[in-house]
Coordinates of C-alpha atoms and ligand atoms in Angstrom, one line a residue:
M185 CA 55.4 83.5 102.6
T186 CA 57.3 85.8 100.6
D187 CA 56.7 88.9 100.1
Y188 CA 58.6 89.9 96.8
C189 CA 59.6 93.7 95.9
M190 CA 60.0 94.8 92.7
L191 CA 63.8 96.1 91.0
I192 CA 63.9 99.6 89.9
G193 CA 67.3 101.6 89.2
G194 CA 69.0 98.8 91.5
E195 CA 66.6 99.5 94.5
R196 CA 64.4 97.1 95.9
V197 CA 61.1 98.5 95.9
P198 CA 57.3 97.9 96.8
A199 CA 54.7 99.4 94.4
E200 CA 53.6 102.7 94.8
G201 CA 50.7 103.0 98.1
G202 CA 52.2 99.4 99.0
R203 CA 49.6 97.5 96.8
T204 CA 50.1 94.0 96.3
L205 CA 48.6 90.8 94.5
P206 CA 48.3 87.4 96.0
I207 CA 50.6 84.3 95.1
M208 CA 48.8 81.3 95.2
N209 CA 49.5 77.6 94.3
P210 CA 47.9 75.8 92.1
Y211 CA 48.1 72.7 93.6
T212 CA 47.6 73.4 97.6
G213 CA 45.2 76.1 96.7
E214 CA 47.3 78.2 99.9
Q215 CA 48.6 81.9 99.1
V216 CA 52.5 81.4 99.1
G217 CA 52.8 85.1 99.2
T218 CA 52.6 88.4 97.6
L219 CA 53.8 90.3 94.3
P220 CA 53.8 94.4 94.2
D221 CA 50.9 95.7 92.0
A222 CA 53.0 98.7 90.4
S223 CA 51.0 101.6 89.2
A224 CA 51.7 104.2 86.2
T225 CA 54.1 105.9 88.2
D226 CA 56.1 102.8 89.1
V227 CA 56.4 102.2 85.9
D228 CA 57.7 105.9 84.9
A229 CA 60.3 105.3 87.6
A230 CA 61.5 101.8 85.8
V231 CA 61.3 103.4 82.3
A232 CA 63.4 106.3 83.5
A233 CA 65.5 104.1 85.1
A234 CA 66.3 102.0 82.2
R235 CA 66.8 105.2 79.9
T236 CA 69.4 106.4 82.6
A237 CA 71.9 103.5 82.5
F238 CA 71.0 103.1 78.4
D239 CA 72.7 106.5 78.1
T240 CA 75.2 106.7 80.8
V241 CA 76.4 103.4 81.4
W242 CA 75.0 100.4 78.7
S243 CA 75.3 101.6 75.3
R244 CA 79.1 102.6 76.5
T245 CA 79.8 99.0 78.0
P246 CA 81.8 97.2 75.2
G247 CA 80.7 93.8 74.3
Q248 CA 83.0 92.0 76.1
A249 CA 82.2 93.6 79.6
R250 CA 78.3 92.6 78.5
A251 CA 79.0 89.1 77.7
E252 CA 81.0 88.6 80.9
L253 CA 77.9 89.9 83.2
M254 CA 75.8 87.9 81.0
L255 CA 77.9 84.9 81.8
R256 CA 78.2 85.1 85.1
L257 CA 74.3 85.5 85.4
A258 CA 73.9 82.1 83.4
A259 CA 76.2 80.6 85.8
I260 CA 73.9 81.7 88.8
Y261 CA 70.8 80.8 86.7
E262 CA 72.4 76.8 86.5
R263 CA 73.8 77.4 90.1
R264 CA 70.2 78.3 91.8
A265 CA 68.1 76.0 88.8
G266 CA 66.6 73.6 91.7
H267 CA 65.3 76.5 93.6
L268 CA 63.7 78.3 90.7
G269 CA 62.1 75.2 89.2
D270 CA 60.6 74.9 92.9
L271 CA 59.5 78.3 92.8
E272 CA 58.4 78.4 89.6
S273 CA 56.4 74.9 89.7
T274 CA 54.9 76.6 93.3
D275 CA 53.3 79.4 91.1
N276 CA 51.9 77.6 88.1
G277 CA 52.0 73.9 88.6
K278 CA 54.5 72.7 86.0
L279 CA 56.3 69.9 86.8
V280 CA 59.7 70.3 88.8
S281 CA 61.8 68.3 86.1
E282 CA 60.4 70.6 83.4
T283 CA 60.7 74.3 85.5
R284 CA 64.0 73.1 86.4
N285 CA 65.3 72.5 82.6
Q286 CA 63.7 75.6 82.2
A287 CA 65.9 77.3 84.3
R288 CA 69.0 75.8 82.9
F289 CA 67.6 76.7 79.5
A290 CA 67.4 80.4 80.4
A291 CA 71.6 79.6 81.0
R292 CA 72.1 78.4 77.9
Q293 CA 70.3 81.1 76.0
L294 CA 72.7 83.5 78.1
R295 CA 75.3 82.1 76.8
F296 CA 74.8 81.5 73.2
F297 CA 73.8 85.7 73.0
A298 CA 76.7 86.4 75.2
G299 CA 78.7 85.4 72.6
Y300 CA 77.4 87.7 70.0
A301 CA 77.6 90.8 72.2
D302 CA 81.3 91.5 71.2
K303 CA 80.6 90.3 67.5
L304 CA 77.7 92.8 66.2
Y305 CA 79.3 93.7 63.1
G306 CA 78.3 96.1 60.4
R307 CA 79.2 96.1 56.9
T308 CA 81.8 98.5 54.4
I309 CA 79.3 99.3 51.2
P310 CA 80.7 99.4 47.9
M311 CA 79.1 102.3 46.3
D312 CA 79.0 103.6 42.6
N313 CA 81.1 106.8 43.6
P314 CA 84.9 105.1 44.6
D315 CA 85.2 108.1 46.8
L316 CA 82.3 107.6 49.1
F317 CA 83.3 105.4 52.1
D318 CA 79.9 103.5 53.1
Y319 CA 79.6 101.5 56.3
T320 CA 76.9 100.3 58.7
R321 CA 77.1 100.0 62.4
R322 CA 74.9 98.0 64.4
E323 CA 73.4 100.1 67.3
P324 CA 71.2 98.9 70.2
V325 CA 67.6 100.4 70.0
G326 CA 67.5 101.8 73.4
V327 CA 64.9 100.7 76.4
A328 CA 63.1 97.5 75.5
A329 CA 59.9 96.7 77.6
L330 CA 60.1 92.6 78.0
I331 CA 56.2 91.2 78.7
T332 CA 56.0 87.6 79.5
A333 CA 53.1 85.4 79.9
W334 CA 52.7 82.5 82.9
N335 CA 53.1 79.4 81.4
S336 CA 56.8 79.5 81.1
P337 CA 58.2 82.4 82.8
M338 CA 61.7 81.8 83.0
Q339 CA 62.3 80.3 79.1
L340 CA 59.9 83.2 77.6
L341 CA 61.9 86.0 79.8
A342 CA 65.3 84.2 78.6
N343 CA 64.2 84.4 74.7
K344 CA 63.9 88.2 75.4
L345 CA 66.5 89.4 77.9
A346 CA 69.4 87.6 76.3
P347 CA 69.3 89.2 73.1
A348 CA 68.2 92.6 74.4
L349 CA 71.3 92.8 76.8
A350 CA 73.4 91.3 74.2
A351 CA 72.7 94.0 71.7
G352 CA 73.4 96.4 74.5
C353 CA 69.6 97.9 75.6
T354 CA 68.4 98.2 79.0
V355 CA 65.1 96.4 79.9
V356 CA 61.9 96.9 81.9
I357 CA 60.6 93.3 82.3
K358 CA 56.9 92.3 83.4
P359 CA 56.1 88.8 84.0
S360 CA 52.7 87.9 84.5
E361 CA 50.8 88.7 87.8
H362 CA 49.8 84.7 87.7
A363 CA 53.6 83.8 88.2
S364 CA 56.4 86.3 88.8
M365 CA 58.0 84.4 91.4
T366 CA 61.7 83.6 89.1
T367 CA 61.1 87.0 87.5
L368 CA 61.2 88.6 90.9
E369 CA 64.2 86.4 92.1
L370 CA 65.9 87.6 89.0
A371 CA 66.2 90.9 90.6
D372 CA 69.1 89.4 93.5
M373 CA 70.6 87.4 90.8
V374 CA 71.5 90.2 88.6
Q375 CA 72.5 92.4 91.3
E376 CA 74.8 89.0 92.6
A377 CA 76.2 89.2 88.8
G378 CA 77.1 92.8 88.7
F379 CA 75.2 94.4 86.3
P380 CA 75.0 98.4 86.7
D381 CA 71.8 99.8 88.2
G382 CA 69.1 100.6 86.0
V383 CA 69.8 98.0 82.9
V384 CA 67.3 95.5 84.4
N385 CA 64.7 96.6 86.3
I386 CA 61.1 94.6 86.9
V387 CA 57.8 95.7 87.4
T388 CA 55.0 93.3 88.6
G389 CA 51.1 93.3 88.6
G390 CA 48.0 92.9 86.2
V391 CA 46.7 95.0 83.3
T392 CA 47.3 98.3 84.9
C393 CA 50.9 98.0 85.1
G394 CA 51.0 96.0 81.2
A395 CA 49.0 98.5 79.7
A396 CA 50.9 101.6 81.4
L397 CA 54.3 99.9 80.4
T398 CA 53.1 99.4 76.7
G399 CA 51.9 102.5 76.1
H400 CA 55.1 104.1 77.4
R401 CA 56.3 106.5 75.2
G402 CA 60.0 106.2 76.9
L403 CA 60.6 103.2 75.0
D404 CA 62.3 101.8 71.8
R405 CA 60.8 98.4 71.5
I406 CA 58.2 96.3 73.0
S407 CA 58.8 92.5 72.7
F408 CA 55.5 90.7 73.9
T409 CA 54.5 86.9 74.9
G410 CA 50.8 86.4 75.6
S411 CA 47.6 86.2 74.7
V412 CA 46.2 87.6 70.9
P413 CA 43.6 90.1 72.3
T414 CA 46.3 91.7 74.6
G415 CA 48.9 92.0 71.4
Q416 CA 46.2 93.7 69.7
A417 CA 45.9 95.9 72.3
I418 CA 49.4 96.8 72.7
M419 CA 49.6 96.9 68.5
R420 CA 47.1 99.8 69.3
A421 CA 49.0 101.3 71.9
A422 CA 51.6 101.3 70.0
A423 CA 50.2 102.9 67.0
E424 CA 50.6 106.4 69.2
T425 CA 53.6 105.7 70.3
L426 CA 55.3 104.1 67.3
V427 CA 57.1 102.0 69.4
P428 CA 57.8 99.1 67.5
V429 CA 56.3 95.5 68.8
T430 CA 57.6 92.2 68.6
L431 CA 54.3 89.7 69.5
E432 CA 54.6 85.5 70.1
L433 CA 50.8 85.0 70.7
G434 CA 49.1 82.0 70.5
G435 CA 48.5 79.1 68.4
K436 CA 46.5 76.2 67.0
S437 CA 49.4 74.1 65.5
P438 CA 48.5 71.0 63.0
N439 CA 50.5 67.8 63.9
I440 CA 50.3 65.5 60.5
V441 CA 50.7 62.0 61.0
F442 CA 50.8 60.4 57.4
E443 CA 50.0 57.0 57.0
D444 CA 53.8 55.8 56.1
A445 CA 55.1 57.2 59.4
D446 CA 56.5 55.4 62.3
L447 CA 52.9 55.2 64.6
D448 CA 55.1 54.2 67.6
R449 CA 57.0 57.3 67.4
A450 CA 53.6 59.5 66.2
V451 CA 51.7 58.1 68.9
I452 CA 54.7 59.3 71.4
G453 CA 55.0 63.0 69.6
A454 CA 50.9 63.5 69.4
L455 CA 51.0 63.2 73.1
A456 CA 54.1 64.9 74.1
G457 CA 52.5 67.8 71.4
I458 CA 49.4 68.6 73.0
F459 CA 50.0 66.8 76.9
S460 CA 52.9 67.9 77.9
A461 CA 52.7 70.7 80.4
G462 CA 49.3 70.2 80.5
G463 CA 48.9 71.7 77.0
Q464 CA 49.4 75.4 78.1
T465 CA 52.0 75.9 75.6
C466 CA 52.0 78.1 72.7
I467 CA 53.1 75.4 70.1
A468 CA 50.8 72.4 71.7
G469 CA 49.8 70.5 68.9
S470 CA 45.8 70.7 69.2
R471 CA 45.2 69.3 66.3
L472 CA 45.8 65.9 65.1
L473 CA 45.7 65.2 60.9
V474 CA 45.6 61.8 60.6
Q475 CA 45.5 59.9 57.3
R476 CA 42.7 57.9 57.0
S477 CA 44.1 54.6 56.5
V478 CA 45.6 54.9 59.9
Y479 CA 43.5 56.9 61.7
D480 CA 41.4 54.5 63.7
T481 CA 44.4 53.0 64.7
M482 CA 45.9 56.2 65.5
V483 CA 42.5 57.5 67.4
E484 CA 42.7 54.4 69.7
R485 CA 46.1 54.5 70.6
V486 CA 46.4 57.9 71.3
G487 CA 43.2 57.9 73.2
A488 CA 44.3 55.2 75.5
R489 CA 47.6 56.4 76.3
A490 CA 45.8 59.8 76.9
G491 CA 43.9 58.0 79.6
R492 CA 47.0 56.8 81.4
I493 CA 48.8 60.0 81.9
R494 CA 49.5 60.3 85.7
L495 CA 48.6 63.4 87.1
G496 CA 48.8 64.7 90.7
D497 CA 51.5 66.9 92.8
P498 CA 53.8 68.4 90.2
F499 CA 56.8 67.9 93.2
A500 CA 56.1 64.2 93.3
P501 CA 58.4 62.1 91.1
G502 CA 55.8 60.2 89.2
T503 CA 53.7 62.6 87.7
Q504 CA 53.5 63.1 84.6
M505 CA 50.9 66.2 84.5
G506 CA 50.1 68.8 87.2
P507 CA 47.5 70.9 87.6
V508 CA 46.3 73.8 85.5
A509 CA 48.4 76.7 86.3
N510 CA 45.5 79.0 87.8
E511 CA 41.5 79.3 88.6
P512 CA 40.5 81.2 85.3
Q513 CA 42.3 79.0 83.0
Q514 CA 40.7 76.0 84.4
A515 CA 36.9 77.6 83.8
R516 CA 38.2 79.1 80.4
I517 CA 39.6 74.7 79.6
E518 CA 36.4 72.9 80.8
A519 CA 34.3 75.4 79.4
A520 CA 35.8 74.9 76.1
I521 CA 35.4 70.7 76.6
A522 CA 31.8 71.3 77.6
A523 CA 31.0 73.4 74.2
G524 CA 32.6 70.8 72.4
V525 CA 30.6 68.1 74.0
D526 CA 27.5 70.2 73.0
A527 CA 28.2 70.6 69.7
G528 CA 28.3 66.7 69.3
A529 CA 32.6 66.3 68.9
R530 CA 33.3 62.4 70.2
M531 CA 35.3 62.6 73.1
V532 CA 37.1 59.6 73.3
Q533 CA 38.9 60.1 76.2
G534 CA 38.4 62.5 79.3
G535 CA 35.4 63.3 81.5
P536 CA 35.5 64.4 85.1
V537 CA 38.6 64.1 87.5
G538 CA 36.6 61.9 89.9
D539 CA 37.1 60.7 93.0
D540 CA 41.1 60.1 93.0
P541 CA 42.2 61.5 96.4
A542 CA 45.1 62.7 94.6
L543 CA 43.6 65.5 92.6
Q544 CA 40.7 66.2 94.8
R545 CA 42.8 70.0 95.8
G546 CA 44.5 71.0 92.7
L547 CA 43.0 72.7 89.5
F548 CA 43.0 69.7 87.6
V549 CA 41.8 68.8 83.9
R550 CA 41.7 65.1 83.0
P551 CA 43.6 64.8 79.6
T552 CA 40.7 64.7 76.8
V553 CA 40.8 63.6 73.4
F554 CA 38.2 64.2 70.8
A555 CA 38.2 62.4 67.1
D556 CA 36.2 63.2 64.0
V557 CA 36.6 66.4 64.7
D558 CA 35.7 69.7 62.0
N559 CA 38.2 71.6 61.0
H560 CA 35.9 74.3 61.3
A561 CA 34.2 74.0 64.8
D562 CA 35.3 75.7 67.6
L563 CA 37.7 73.1 69.1
A564 CA 39.6 73.0 66.0
R565 CA 39.8 76.7 65.7
R566 CA 40.4 78.5 69.1
E567 CA 43.1 78.2 71.1
I568 CA 42.3 76.4 74.2
F569 CA 45.8 76.3 76.1
G570 CA 45.1 73.3 77.7
P571 CA 45.1 69.7 77.3
V572 CA 42.9 69.4 74.6
L573 CA 43.4 66.9 71.3
S574 CA 41.2 67.5 68.7
I575 CA 41.9 64.6 65.9
I576 CA 41.3 65.7 62.1
P577 CA 41.3 63.0 59.4
F578 CA 42.3 63.4 56.1
E579 CA 42.7 62.2 52.8
T580 CA 45.8 63.0 50.6
E581 CA 48.7 65.0 51.4
E582 CA 47.1 68.4 49.5
D583 CA 44.1 67.8 52.1
A584 CA 46.8 68.1 54.9
V585 CA 48.1 71.1 54.1
A586 CA 45.1 72.6 53.2
L587 CA 43.5 71.7 56.5
A588 CA 46.9 72.6 58.4
N589 CA 46.9 75.8 56.7
D590 CA 43.2 76.5 57.4
S591 CA 43.7 78.2 60.3
E592 CA 44.1 82.0 61.6
F593 CA 47.4 80.9 63.6
G594 CA 50.4 79.9 62.3
L595 CA 52.9 79.0 65.4
A596 CA 54.3 75.7 65.1
S597 CA 53.6 72.3 63.1
G598 CA 54.6 68.7 62.8
I599 CA 55.0 66.2 60.2
W600 CA 55.3 62.4 60.7
T601 CA 56.8 60.5 57.9
R602 CA 59.4 57.7 56.7
D603 CA 59.6 59.9 53.1
L604 CA 62.0 62.2 52.9
S605 CA 60.9 63.8 50.0
R606 CA 57.6 64.5 51.5
A607 CA 58.8 65.7 54.7
H608 CA 60.5 68.7 52.8
R609 CA 57.7 69.4 50.1
V610 CA 55.0 69.7 53.1
A611 CA 57.4 71.5 55.3
A612 CA 57.8 74.4 52.4
R613 CA 53.7 74.8 52.3
L614 CA 53.0 74.8 55.8
D615 CA 52.3 78.4 57.3
A616 CA 54.1 78.4 60.4
G617 CA 57.1 79.7 62.0
T618 CA 58.4 76.2 62.9
T619 CA 57.8 72.7 61.8
W620 CA 59.2 69.7 63.0
V621 CA 59.8 66.5 61.5
N622 CA 59.5 63.3 63.4
T623 CA 59.5 65.0 66.3
Y624 CA 57.6 67.7 68.4
R625 CA 58.2 70.3 71.2
V626 CA 62.1 70.2 70.9
S627 CA 63.7 73.5 70.7
G628 CA 67.8 75.3 71.3
A629 CA 69.1 78.6 71.3
Q630 CA 70.0 78.4 68.4
A631 CA 66.8 77.7 66.3
P632 CA 64.6 81.2 65.7
F633 CA 61.3 80.6 66.8
G634 CA 58.3 82.7 66.6
G635 CA 54.6 82.9 64.2
T636 CA 52.9 84.1 61.2
K637 CA 49.0 85.1 60.6
K638 CA 47.6 85.9 64.4
S639 CA 50.6 83.6 66.4
G640 CA 52.6 87.1 65.9
H641 CA 55.7 88.8 64.1
G642 CA 59.2 88.7 64.8
R643 CA 61.5 86.2 66.0
E644 CA 63.0 85.2 69.4
R645 CA 66.2 82.6 69.8
G646 CA 68.8 82.1 67.4
E647 CA 71.0 84.9 65.3
E648 CA 67.3 86.2 64.3
A649 CA 66.7 87.6 68.0
L650 CA 69.0 90.2 67.6
D651 CA 67.5 91.9 65.2
E652 CA 64.5 92.9 66.9
Y653 CA 66.9 94.6 69.5
L654 CA 69.3 96.4 66.7
R655 CA 69.4 99.1 64.3
T656 CA 71.2 99.8 61.5
K657 CA 72.9 103.3 61.3
N658 CA 74.6 104.2 57.9
V659 CA 78.0 106.1 57.9
M660 CA 78.7 107.5 54.3
I661 CA 82.2 109.6 54.1
D662 CA 83.5 111.2 51.3
L663 CA 87.1 110.9 50.7
A664 CA 87.4 113.6 47.9
P665 CA 90.1 116.1 48.3
T666 CA 87.5 118.4 46.7
L667 CA 83.6 118.7 47.6
A668 CA 81.4 119.6 44.5
D669 CA 79.9 122.9 45.4
P670 CA 76.5 123.3 44.0
F671 CA 76.1 127.4 44.8
P672 CA 79.6 128.4 43.7
L673 CA 80.5 132.1 43.9
E674 CA 80.1 134.6 40.9
E675 CA 83.5 135.9 40.1
N676 CA 83.4 140.1 40.2
Ligands
NAD268 P1 47.4 87.3 78.5 O1 47.7 88.2 77.2 O2 46.3 87.5 79.2 O3 49.2 88.1 79.4 C1 50.3 88.1 78.7 C2 50.9 89.1 79.7 O4 50.3 90.5 79.2 C3 51.0 89.7 81.1 O5 52.1 90.0 81.7 C4 49.8 90.2 80.9 O6 49.8 90.7 82.4 C5 49.9 91.3 80.5 N1 48.9 92.1 79.9 C6 47.3 92.0 80.4 N2 47.0 92.9 79.4 C7 47.9 94.2 79.0 C8 47.5 94.8 78.5 N3 46.1 95.4 78.1 N4 48.7 95.8 78.1 C9 49.9 95.2 78.3 N5 50.1 93.7 78.9 C10 49.2 93.4 79.5 O7 48.4 85.8 78.1 P2 48.4 84.6 79.2 O8 46.8 84.4 79.6 O9 49.4 85.4 80.2 O10 49.2 83.7 78.1 C11 48.4 82.8 77.6 C12 49.1 83.2 75.9 O11 50.1 83.6 76.0 C13 48.3 81.7 75.6 O12 47.7 82.6 74.0 C14 49.7 81.2 74.4 O13 49.4 80.9 73.2 C15 50.5 82.8 74.6 N6 51.6 82.4 74.5 C16 52.7 82.5 73.7 C17 54.1 81.7 73.3 C18 54.9 82.4 72.4 O14 56.1 82.3 71.8 N7 54.6 82.3 71.1 C19 54.5 81.5 74.8 C20 53.8 81.2 75.6 C21 52.6 81.7 75.5

């Protein structure tokens, strides 16, 4: 059992009144620790500490010095990747192979953005009046609140923390109450790296803590990853404070298989798209659109392969899919499957976990595949955030684009084709922040990521991410030897 503390102004502190929430392991069902359940007073203290650190230290710290601290933190992430991965898998049930890689990805993000910290150039701007010398400065916005979801806490946090620190912002981080351990471990890591007190603050808890933070008047930027309803609540609160908001929300991403695709590759891409991480990823390719002439083959092959995915202990080397991360999420997934069946959808793979002894104690949901799904049915419209695939047939390229874009989400999309012209043509027409061609669910620190429509706005990763944490100041200097006087004094 580990009883974690928060990090506020360099101090390791419990929540006001000592309130805590349990940390549960979704595979064993056991409690493995507690996390502080922060109040509005705790949040006030964290925002105040971030403000003081911004005003007195961090905004005056040269880019090279910020970069050096970030590189030290990256090295610590790498050194501790095994331990961090173990903690994350204990917290959210994801395969340890994936969570360890996410720790390494956090290191990569920090290194990528550290490179920008001393290269935040402004511009000189030629003016119509040659006596005016005009230039811009790119300045940090100030204090940023970084709020993350439970499915990939380390990776989601790195998407925000690395550009924020590089830009010169101080931060108050709030992870999900369902998976806070690796974020709370960060407290030790930033102290070991030598960050000044108050640059990184960490508060934990549920809705009370989240709402107190995102409604706080002391912020300059909110960056949120989570569900649409919470994103909407945050924007409503931000309408009062006028704090700008970056939103990384949900998806119902189309993965489109054309008849000219390499079908072996497309089957792998369809499975990876939806069943990696048990479908608990925002970018899950949860709608598989398949051209009619290869439709039956794809349904048969994807269904058969889905049925052979090995579920089990996320720490066991042979396991291909772990349990669902928490009880409320398992209940939501099972309800969506039951509603699909009730609505008459054709289930080609799935069903109860049965009596497999390895699956009796975790929160398991079998990989589930529905075929012939109507794109207007709930199964094709609502984000399930679990291992549930809806396969939808289409006739022509035009139909595929129309079906893909007929969604309130616009996060990711995939195209499987050997036709180069078609790949570019369709990529340009898909209303989504990311389009993969002949691959799915790959990412890199350099490549910008984000959504359209209800999947959110703003970009993370890549150079674009810096824009979320910087603002442009214009400086104009009159070089003329005299200044025209609009109110000349009359000669007596
Ligand atoms: P959630 O919205 O329930 O919670 C996200 C975070 O917001 C948590 O830290 C939570 O404590 C906090 N929160 C809850 N209520 C709040 C409030 N009123 N004000 C402020 N904060 C509040 O989402 P979740 O269940 O943790 O995550 C799943 C969702 O996240 C899915 O919809 C998924 O698609 C989305 N997601 C998106 C991305 C992306 O990059 N686009 C990545 C991962 C997950």
